[in-house]
GROMACS .gro file of C-alpha atoms in nm:
model
  390
    1UNK     CA    1   1.121  -0.001   4.439
    2UNK     CA    2   0.995  -0.102   4.092
    3UNK     CA    3   0.919   0.166   3.833
    4UNK     CA    4   0.549   0.214   3.771
    5UNK     CA    5   0.462   0.166   3.402
    6UNK     CA    6   0.255   0.461   3.280
    7UNK     CA    7  -0.025   0.331   3.059
    8UNK     CA    8  -0.012   0.445   2.693
    9UNK     CA    9  -0.217   0.761   2.627
   10UNK     CA   10  -0.581   0.718   2.521
   11UNK     CA   11  -0.671   0.950   2.234
   12UNK     CA   12  -1.023   0.970   2.095
   13UNK     CA   13  -1.099   1.119   1.752
   14UNK     CA   14  -1.454   1.216   1.649
   15UNK     CA   15  -1.506   1.211   1.269
   16UNK     CA   16  -1.372   0.997   0.984
   17UNK     CA   17  -1.309   1.261   0.718
   18UNK     CA   18  -0.969   1.372   0.594
   19UNK     CA   19  -0.912   1.560   0.922
   20UNK     CA   20  -0.997   1.271   1.154
   21UNK     CA   21  -0.794   1.016   0.960
   22UNK     CA   22  -0.515   1.271   0.907
   23UNK     CA   23  -0.468   1.304   1.284
   24UNK     CA   24  -0.499   0.928   1.343
   25UNK     CA   25  -0.228   0.856   1.083
   26UNK     CA   26   0.009   1.106   1.244
   27UNK     CA   27  -0.067   0.975   1.594
   28UNK     CA   28   0.003   0.616   1.492
   29UNK     CA   29   0.325   0.717   1.315
   30UNK     CA   30   0.451   0.888   1.632
   31UNK     CA   31   0.320   0.637   1.883
   32UNK     CA   32   0.293   0.264   1.806
   33UNK     CA   33   0.150   0.200   2.153
   34UNK     CA   34  -0.111   0.478   2.200
   35UNK     CA   35  -0.472   0.365   2.241
   36UNK     CA   36  -0.653   0.526   1.946
   37UNK     CA   37  -1.034   0.527   1.925
   38UNK     CA   38  -1.231   0.652   1.625
   39UNK     CA   39  -1.596   0.751   1.677
   40UNK     CA   40  -1.791   0.819   1.355
   41UNK     CA   41  -2.149   0.826   1.232
   42UNK     CA   42  -2.034   0.761   0.874
   43UNK     CA   43  -1.926   0.416   0.757
   44UNK     CA   44  -1.562   0.490   0.832
   45UNK     CA   45  -1.427   0.456   0.476
   46UNK     CA   46  -1.143   0.684   0.368
   47UNK     CA   47  -1.208   0.899   0.060
   48UNK     CA   48  -1.130   1.247  -0.067
   49UNK     CA   49  -1.418   1.493  -0.029
   50UNK     CA   50  -1.269   1.740  -0.283
   51UNK     CA   51  -1.287   1.459  -0.543
   52UNK     CA   52  -1.668   1.459  -0.524
   53UNK     CA   53  -1.701   1.768  -0.746
   54UNK     CA   54  -1.491   1.618  -1.031
   55UNK     CA   55  -1.600   1.256  -0.994
   56UNK     CA   56  -1.843   1.247  -1.287
   57UNK     CA   57  -1.586   1.353  -1.546
   58UNK     CA   58  -1.350   1.090  -1.405
   59UNK     CA   59  -1.623   0.824  -1.429
   60UNK     CA   60  -1.613   0.754  -1.056
   61UNK     CA   61  -1.889   0.583  -0.861
   62UNK     CA   62  -1.936   0.608  -0.486
   63UNK     CA   63  -1.759   0.271  -0.452
   64UNK     CA   64  -1.455   0.362  -0.664
   65UNK     CA   65  -1.412   0.692  -0.477
   66UNK     CA   66  -1.326   0.496  -0.162
   67UNK     CA   67  -0.945   0.476  -0.152
   68UNK     CA   68  -0.928   0.265   0.162
   69UNK     CA   69  -1.225   0.096   0.329
   70UNK     CA   70  -1.303   0.102   0.702
   71UNK     CA   71  -1.165  -0.247   0.772
   72UNK     CA   72  -0.837  -0.163   0.606
   73UNK     CA   73  -0.804   0.171   0.789
   74UNK     CA   74  -0.890   0.007   1.125
   75UNK     CA   75  -0.631  -0.269   1.077
   76UNK     CA   76  -0.363  -0.041   0.933
   77UNK     CA   77  -0.389   0.217   1.213
   78UNK     CA   78  -0.474  -0.037   1.486
   79UNK     CA   79  -0.790   0.152   1.582
   80UNK     CA   80  -1.069   0.079   1.820
   81UNK     CA   81  -1.330   0.185   1.562
   82UNK     CA   82  -1.678   0.277   1.685
   83UNK     CA   83  -1.852   0.292   1.347
   84UNK     CA   84  -2.206   0.430   1.322
   85UNK     CA   85  -2.185   0.570   1.675
   86UNK     CA   86  -2.292   0.922   1.757
   87UNK     CA   87  -2.087   1.142   1.988
   88UNK     CA   88  -2.359   1.280   2.216
   89UNK     CA   89  -2.175   1.486   2.478
   90UNK     CA   90  -1.835   1.553   2.634
   91UNK     CA   91  -1.783   1.501   3.006
   92UNK     CA   92  -1.488   1.739   3.046
   93UNK     CA   93  -1.448   1.683   3.421
   94UNK     CA   94  -1.448   1.304   3.394
   95UNK     CA   95  -1.258   1.319   3.059
   96UNK     CA   96  -1.495   1.092   2.870
   97UNK     CA   97  -1.678   1.118   2.539
   98UNK     CA   98  -2.038   1.003   2.577
   99UNK     CA   99  -2.159   0.808   2.273
  100UNK     CA  100  -2.459   0.599   2.168
  101UNK     CA  101  -2.231   0.301   2.240
  102UNK     CA  102  -2.142   0.413   2.594
  103UNK     CA  103  -1.871   0.643   2.737
  104UNK     CA  104  -1.516   0.642   2.594
  105UNK     CA  105  -1.249   0.778   2.833
  106UNK     CA  106  -0.976   1.002   2.687
  107UNK     CA  107  -0.649   1.170   2.779
  108UNK     CA  108  -0.685   1.386   2.466
  109UNK     CA  109  -0.994   1.433   2.249
  110UNK     CA  110  -0.979   1.551   1.886
  111UNK     CA  111  -1.293   1.697   1.728
  112UNK     CA  112  -1.298   1.651   1.349
  113UNK     CA  113  -1.673   1.697   1.313
  114UNK     CA  114  -1.655   1.877   0.979
  115UNK     CA  115  -1.918   2.113   0.845
  116UNK     CA  116  -2.287   2.085   0.767
  117UNK     CA  117  -2.448   2.209   0.447
  118UNK     CA  118  -2.630   2.539   0.492
  119UNK     CA  119  -3.001   2.483   0.429
  120UNK     CA  120  -3.161   2.801   0.296
  121UNK     CA  121  -3.529   2.852   0.383
  122UNK     CA  122  -3.721   2.721   0.079
  123UNK     CA  123  -4.092   2.646   0.046
  124UNK     CA  124  -4.249   2.353  -0.134
  125UNK     CA  125  -4.312   1.986  -0.071
  126UNK     CA  126  -3.980   1.879  -0.230
  127UNK     CA  127  -3.749   2.136  -0.069
  128UNK     CA  128  -3.596   1.863   0.149
  129UNK     CA  129  -3.498   1.664  -0.163
  130UNK     CA  130  -3.219   1.904  -0.260
  131UNK     CA  131  -2.890   1.711  -0.232
  132UNK     CA  132  -2.586   1.875  -0.073
  133UNK     CA  133  -2.305   1.655  -0.201
  134UNK     CA  134  -2.074   1.668   0.099
  135UNK     CA  135  -2.056   1.295   0.175
  136UNK     CA  136  -2.011   0.969  -0.010
  137UNK     CA  137  -2.371   0.855   0.035
  138UNK     CA  138  -2.497   1.187  -0.108
  139UNK     CA  139  -2.284   1.129  -0.416
  140UNK     CA  140  -2.421   0.774  -0.448
  141UNK     CA  141  -2.774   0.920  -0.452
  142UNK     CA  142  -2.674   1.178  -0.714
  143UNK     CA  143  -2.548   0.901  -0.943
  144UNK     CA  144  -2.858   0.690  -0.886
  145UNK     CA  145  -3.115   0.963  -0.950
  146UNK     CA  146  -2.950   1.143  -1.240
  147UNK     CA  147  -3.074   1.027  -1.581
  148UNK     CA  148  -2.833   1.047  -1.878
  149UNK     CA  149  -2.828   1.401  -2.013
  150UNK     CA  150  -3.042   1.510  -1.717
  151UNK     CA  151  -3.106   1.871  -1.619
  152UNK     CA  152  -2.958   1.965  -1.283
  153UNK     CA  153  -3.051   2.275  -1.087
  154UNK     CA  154  -2.752   2.394  -0.882
  155UNK     CA  155  -2.822   2.638  -0.599
  156UNK     CA  156  -2.503   2.834  -0.535
  157UNK     CA  157  -2.219   2.953  -0.759
  158UNK     CA  158  -1.935   2.945  -0.508
  159UNK     CA  159  -1.645   2.702  -0.534
  160UNK     CA  160  -1.850   2.380  -0.510
  161UNK     CA  161  -2.144   2.494  -0.726
  162UNK     CA  162  -1.914   2.620  -1.001
  163UNK     CA  163  -1.699   2.304  -0.997
  164UNK     CA  164  -2.012   2.088  -1.020
  165UNK     CA  165  -2.147   2.297  -1.310
  166UNK     CA  166  -1.814   2.243  -1.490
  167UNK     CA  167  -1.816   1.869  -1.412
  168UNK     CA  168  -2.179   1.819  -1.519
  169UNK     CA  169  -2.157   2.012  -1.848
  170UNK     CA  170  -1.834   1.825  -1.934
  171UNK     CA  171  -2.010   1.490  -1.895
  172UNK     CA  172  -2.324   1.553  -2.098
  173UNK     CA  173  -2.561   1.680  -1.827
  174UNK     CA  174  -2.740   2.016  -1.837
  175UNK     CA  175  -2.675   2.236  -1.532
  176UNK     CA  176  -2.872   2.551  -1.447
  177UNK     CA  177  -2.702   2.760  -1.176
  178UNK     CA  178  -2.899   2.997  -0.953
  179UNK     CA  179  -2.726   3.243  -0.719
  180UNK     CA  180  -2.826   3.568  -0.549
  181UNK     CA  181  -2.486   3.719  -0.629
  182UNK     CA  182  -2.427   3.876  -0.972
  183UNK     CA  183  -2.132   3.651  -1.071
  184UNK     CA  184  -1.991   3.305  -0.998
  185UNK     CA  185  -1.713   3.279  -0.733
  186UNK     CA  186  -1.812   3.635  -0.633
  187UNK     CA  187  -1.669   3.606  -0.282
  188UNK     CA  188  -1.334   3.472  -0.403
  189UNK     CA  189  -1.238   3.651  -0.725
  190UNK     CA  190  -1.262   4.001  -0.877
  191UNK     CA  191  -1.563   4.065  -1.108
  192UNK     CA  192  -1.347   4.045  -1.424
  193UNK     CA  193  -1.259   3.682  -1.341
  194UNK     CA  194  -1.618   3.599  -1.241
  195UNK     CA  195  -1.731   3.720  -1.585
  196UNK     CA  196  -1.473   3.498  -1.757
  197UNK     CA  197  -1.588   3.192  -1.560
  198UNK     CA  198  -1.952   3.268  -1.638
  199UNK     CA  199  -1.880   3.310  -2.010
  200UNK     CA  200  -1.648   3.007  -2.043
  201UNK     CA  201  -1.910   2.777  -1.888
  202UNK     CA  202  -2.201   2.941  -2.071
  203UNK     CA  203  -2.021   2.879  -2.402
  204UNK     CA  204  -2.039   2.505  -2.326
  205UNK     CA  205  -2.409   2.520  -2.232
  206UNK     CA  206  -2.428   2.604  -1.860
  207UNK     CA  207  -2.737   2.818  -1.792
  208UNK     CA  208  -2.686   3.094  -1.535
  209UNK     CA  209  -2.966   3.257  -1.336
  210UNK     CA  210  -2.765   3.512  -1.139
  211UNK     CA  211  -2.905   3.773  -0.901
  212UNK     CA  212  -3.191   3.529  -0.829
  213UNK     CA  213  -3.282   3.282  -0.559
  214UNK     CA  214  -3.494   2.968  -0.537
  215UNK     CA  215  -3.808   3.028  -0.329
  216UNK     CA  216  -3.981   2.689  -0.371
  217UNK     CA  217  -3.916   2.335  -0.495
  218UNK     CA  218  -4.209   2.105  -0.575
  219UNK     CA  219  -4.249   1.763  -0.736
  220UNK     CA  220  -4.336   1.765  -1.106
  221UNK     CA  221  -4.638   1.551  -1.036
  222UNK     CA  222  -4.687   1.376  -1.370
  223UNK     CA  223  -4.328   1.250  -1.398
  224UNK     CA  224  -4.016   1.212  -1.184
  225UNK     CA  225  -3.831   1.535  -1.127
  226UNK     CA  226  -3.881   1.877  -0.975
  227UNK     CA  227  -4.013   2.221  -1.050
  228UNK     CA  228  -3.832   2.512  -0.885
  229UNK     CA  229  -3.972   2.863  -0.860
  230UNK     CA  230  -3.737   3.163  -0.847
  231UNK     CA  231  -3.802   3.494  -0.668
  232UNK     CA  232  -3.897   3.660  -1.000
  233UNK     CA  233  -4.155   3.392  -1.075
  234UNK     CA  234  -3.942   3.201  -1.327
  235UNK     CA  235  -4.006   2.827  -1.322
  236UNK     CA  236  -3.722   2.578  -1.381
  237UNK     CA  237  -3.778   2.206  -1.438
  238UNK     CA  238  -3.498   1.972  -1.330
  239UNK     CA  239  -3.430   1.602  -1.275
  240UNK     CA  240  -3.226   1.677  -0.965
  241UNK     CA  241  -3.152   1.972  -0.736
  242UNK     CA  242  -2.802   2.021  -0.592
  243UNK     CA  243  -2.759   2.256  -0.298
  244UNK     CA  244  -2.416   2.422  -0.287
  245UNK     CA  245  -2.495   2.732  -0.085
  246UNK     CA  246  -2.211   2.677   0.157
  247UNK     CA  247  -2.108   2.490   0.468
  248UNK     CA  248  -2.134   2.583   0.833
  249UNK     CA  249  -1.883   2.442   1.087
  250UNK     CA  250  -2.043   2.164   1.293
  251UNK     CA  251  -1.991   2.305   1.643
  252UNK     CA  252  -2.288   2.156   1.833
  253UNK     CA  253  -2.093   1.903   2.042
  254UNK     CA  254  -1.827   2.162   2.137
  255UNK     CA  255  -2.078   2.439   2.210
  256UNK     CA  256  -2.282   2.213   2.437
  257UNK     CA  257  -1.961   2.127   2.627
  258UNK     CA  258  -1.900   2.499   2.687
  259UNK     CA  259  -1.594   2.537   2.460
  260UNK     CA  260  -1.524   2.878   2.300
  261UNK     CA  261  -1.706   2.912   1.968
  262UNK     CA  262  -1.672   3.182   1.702
  263UNK     CA  263  -1.758   3.093   1.342
  264UNK     CA  264  -1.609   2.754   1.424
  265UNK     CA  265  -1.458   2.586   1.733
  266UNK     CA  266  -1.186   2.831   1.835
  267UNK     CA  267  -0.835   2.684   1.859
  268UNK     CA  268  -0.493   2.827   1.947
  269UNK     CA  269  -0.165   2.790   1.757
  270UNK     CA  270  -0.138   2.429   1.882
  271UNK     CA  271  -0.490   2.333   1.770
  272UNK     CA  272  -0.619   2.329   2.130
  273UNK     CA  273  -0.968   2.452   2.215
  274UNK     CA  274  -1.038   2.652   2.533
  275UNK     CA  275  -1.000   2.314   2.710
  276UNK     CA  276  -0.632   2.215   2.656
  277UNK     CA  277  -0.715   1.841   2.652
  278UNK     CA  278  -0.956   1.893   2.359
  279UNK     CA  279  -0.844   1.976   2.003
  280UNK     CA  280  -1.035   2.072   1.687
  281UNK     CA  281  -0.922   2.031   1.326
  282UNK     CA  282  -1.056   2.075   0.973
  283UNK     CA  283  -1.385   2.228   0.864
  284UNK     CA  284  -1.517   2.255   1.222
  285UNK     CA  285  -1.214   2.448   1.352
  286UNK     CA  286  -1.157   2.821   1.361
  287UNK     CA  287  -0.780   2.864   1.355
  288UNK     CA  288  -0.602   3.181   1.466
  289UNK     CA  289  -0.626   3.310   1.105
  290UNK     CA  290  -0.990   3.201   1.057
  291UNK     CA  291  -1.167   2.905   0.891
  292UNK     CA  292  -0.966   2.683   0.654
  293UNK     CA  293  -1.174   2.414   0.489
  294UNK     CA  294  -0.915   2.272   0.251
  295UNK     CA  295  -0.677   1.979   0.233
  296UNK     CA  296  -0.343   2.161   0.283
  297UNK     CA  297  -0.433   2.326   0.617
  298UNK     CA  298  -0.584   1.999   0.743
  299UNK     CA  299  -0.259   1.810   0.681
  300UNK     CA  300  -0.054   2.091   0.839
  301UNK     CA  301  -0.276   2.095   1.149
  302UNK     CA  302  -0.264   1.714   1.183
  303UNK     CA  303   0.118   1.721   1.184
  304UNK     CA  304   0.114   1.953   1.488
  305UNK     CA  305  -0.192   1.831   1.679
  306UNK     CA  306  -0.068   1.469   1.694
  307UNK     CA  307   0.260   1.542   1.879
  308UNK     CA  308   0.088   1.803   2.101
  309UNK     CA  309  -0.181   1.550   2.201
  310UNK     CA  310   0.097   1.301   2.281
  311UNK     CA  311   0.271   1.551   2.509
  312UNK     CA  312   0.514   1.742   2.285
  313UNK     CA  313   0.361   2.088   2.222
  314UNK     CA  314   0.407   2.169   1.850
  315UNK     CA  315   0.277   2.484   1.679
  316UNK     CA  316   0.081   2.447   1.356
  317UNK     CA  317   0.279   2.585   1.062
  318UNK     CA  318   0.050   2.669   0.772
  319UNK     CA  319   0.196   2.690   0.421
  320UNK     CA  320   0.038   2.950   0.186
  321UNK     CA  321  -0.326   2.839   0.169
  322UNK     CA  322  -0.382   2.872  -0.204
  323UNK     CA  323  -0.667   2.689  -0.374
  324UNK     CA  324  -0.696   2.526  -0.714
  325UNK     CA  325  -1.044   2.573  -0.858
  326UNK     CA  326  -1.123   2.254  -1.052
  327UNK     CA  327  -1.291   2.427  -1.346
  328UNK     CA  328  -1.127   2.265  -1.650
  329UNK     CA  329  -1.306   2.511  -1.881
  330UNK     CA  330  -1.125   2.801  -1.711
  331UNK     CA  331  -0.852   2.680  -1.472
  332UNK     CA  332  -0.797   2.908  -1.171
  333UNK     CA  333  -0.548   2.917  -0.884
  334UNK     CA  334  -0.624   3.162  -0.609
  335UNK     CA  335  -0.533   3.269  -0.261
  336UNK     CA  336  -0.820   3.468  -0.113
  337UNK     CA  337  -0.739   3.751   0.131
  338UNK     CA  338  -0.848   3.678   0.492
  339UNK     CA  339  -1.202   3.779   0.581
  340UNK     CA  340  -1.238   4.147   0.651
  341UNK     CA  341  -0.908   4.254   0.489
  342UNK     CA  342  -0.949   4.611   0.358
  343UNK     CA  343  -0.804   4.665   0.012
  344UNK     CA  344  -0.867   4.622  -0.360
  345UNK     CA  345  -0.812   4.384  -0.649
  346UNK     CA  346  -0.564   4.502  -0.914
  347UNK     CA  347  -0.539   4.351  -1.260
  348UNK     CA  348  -0.166   4.302  -1.335
  349UNK     CA  349  -0.183   4.101  -1.659
  350UNK     CA  350  -0.464   4.006  -1.897
  351UNK     CA  351  -0.383   3.847  -2.231
  352UNK     CA  352  -0.435   3.533  -2.442
  353UNK     CA  353  -0.250   3.325  -2.181
  354UNK     CA  354  -0.489   3.424  -1.902
  355UNK     CA  355  -0.508   3.689  -1.634
  356UNK     CA  356  -0.338   3.774  -1.306
  357UNK     CA  357  -0.491   3.981  -1.027
  358UNK     CA  358  -0.342   4.084  -0.693
  359UNK     CA  359  -0.535   4.181  -0.381
  360UNK     CA  360  -0.349   4.475  -0.225
  361UNK     CA  361  -0.442   4.593   0.125
  362UNK     CA  362  -0.463   4.958   0.236
  363UNK     CA  363  -0.098   4.944   0.348
  364UNK     CA  364   0.014   4.839  -0.003
  365UNK     CA  365   0.085   4.476   0.093
  366UNK     CA  366  -0.015   4.179  -0.127
  367UNK     CA  367  -0.274   3.972   0.064
  368UNK     CA  368  -0.411   3.748  -0.211
  369UNK     CA  369  -0.406   3.667  -0.581
  370UNK     CA  370  -0.599   3.507  -0.866
  371UNK     CA  371  -0.437   3.337  -1.167
  372UNK     CA  372  -0.629   3.198  -1.465
  373UNK     CA  373  -0.552   2.958  -1.751
  374UNK     CA  374  -0.179   2.921  -1.835
  375UNK     CA  375  -0.083   3.175  -1.569
  376UNK     CA  376  -0.181   2.916  -1.305
  377UNK     CA  377   0.180   2.794  -1.340
  378UNK     CA  378   0.293   3.108  -1.155
  379UNK     CA  379   0.138   2.979  -0.832
  380UNK     CA  380   0.468   2.905  -0.647
  381UNK     CA  381   0.614   3.253  -0.708
  382UNK     CA  382   0.279   3.417  -0.624
  383UNK     CA  383   0.264   3.223  -0.295
  384UNK     CA  384   0.604   3.373  -0.215
  385UNK     CA  385   0.482   3.728  -0.293
  386UNK     CA  386   0.199   3.720  -0.039
  387UNK     CA  387   0.295   3.941   0.256
  388UNK     CA  388   0.535   4.151   0.046
  389UNK     CA  389   0.480   4.509  -0.070
  390UNK     CA  390   0.303   4.544  -0.402
   0.00000   0.00000   0.00000
């Protein structure tokens, strides 16, 4: 009796960011014959999202940020690319992804749906005009609407807001940063480092409005531009408003399909959701250790999810998840402690070369660190110290 040929596995990936393409690259490397389908609402170009917050200083336009266009990616990875299609629902029983272009059957489905900008409640006729630069087309609009030397109101002084303030002031624009917290990077670094960042950027001309929030954004009326009102009544005029108040994992598709949701789409050590045929990766995923919206964890997850989806269960192995803050005016490398870790920051060194802080938990174990300026070079040995006794 003749052997029955098993058809190659059909794997569908939703999302064309670093996570979606990261998995597709790994899948194609491991399986030349697998049927790979990409479903994306974006244009399907490959580009680096982290590069958006330093693109001005590097003179990049939306076009030059694209490292590999959709046609090239489709040909290179031999994809069935459904560009501009929305993933509407998952039929888990029938194993099909329902899209605006019809159903796509799958053996394994990978959700790389990313995160959506948090939209704080703000009054005013122009509130909807605040740009959250989280996609290529947002960046294109930023470039188009920003006059030379323009004044930019940035809402949020976390990682993205602070990097944008640094990038804008370094390229001749005038940023004003508003945040409810008392210092920039307040949720990532000890106050002493937040003060240094604030002062280093202020020395170059960044205006800080800390401990405040924007309550309304209106059009200027007589000229292009906006007028923002803060909760203390202060009025700020700006040519453009950037919203960098944070991202929320995009879990709608997964939640509607009945998958387990926490802060993100919950996955196990193999990247599988509560339905073993469905995986989640990147900004939308909540890994065993929590959310990880950076490049390193995405690549690590892709290297394990691809073989698992093809039938060889492989656990995700995360390297130390340290982050480089792209503030050229005060370089920082940090590894934040996991959410909810009890402990305290300790200043170990502080001199002309920079500072070094350790986060030590209640059991005396190092759970995180912050390095500034020249001390950023100590990153490899600090990564090794995490998990050891202080």
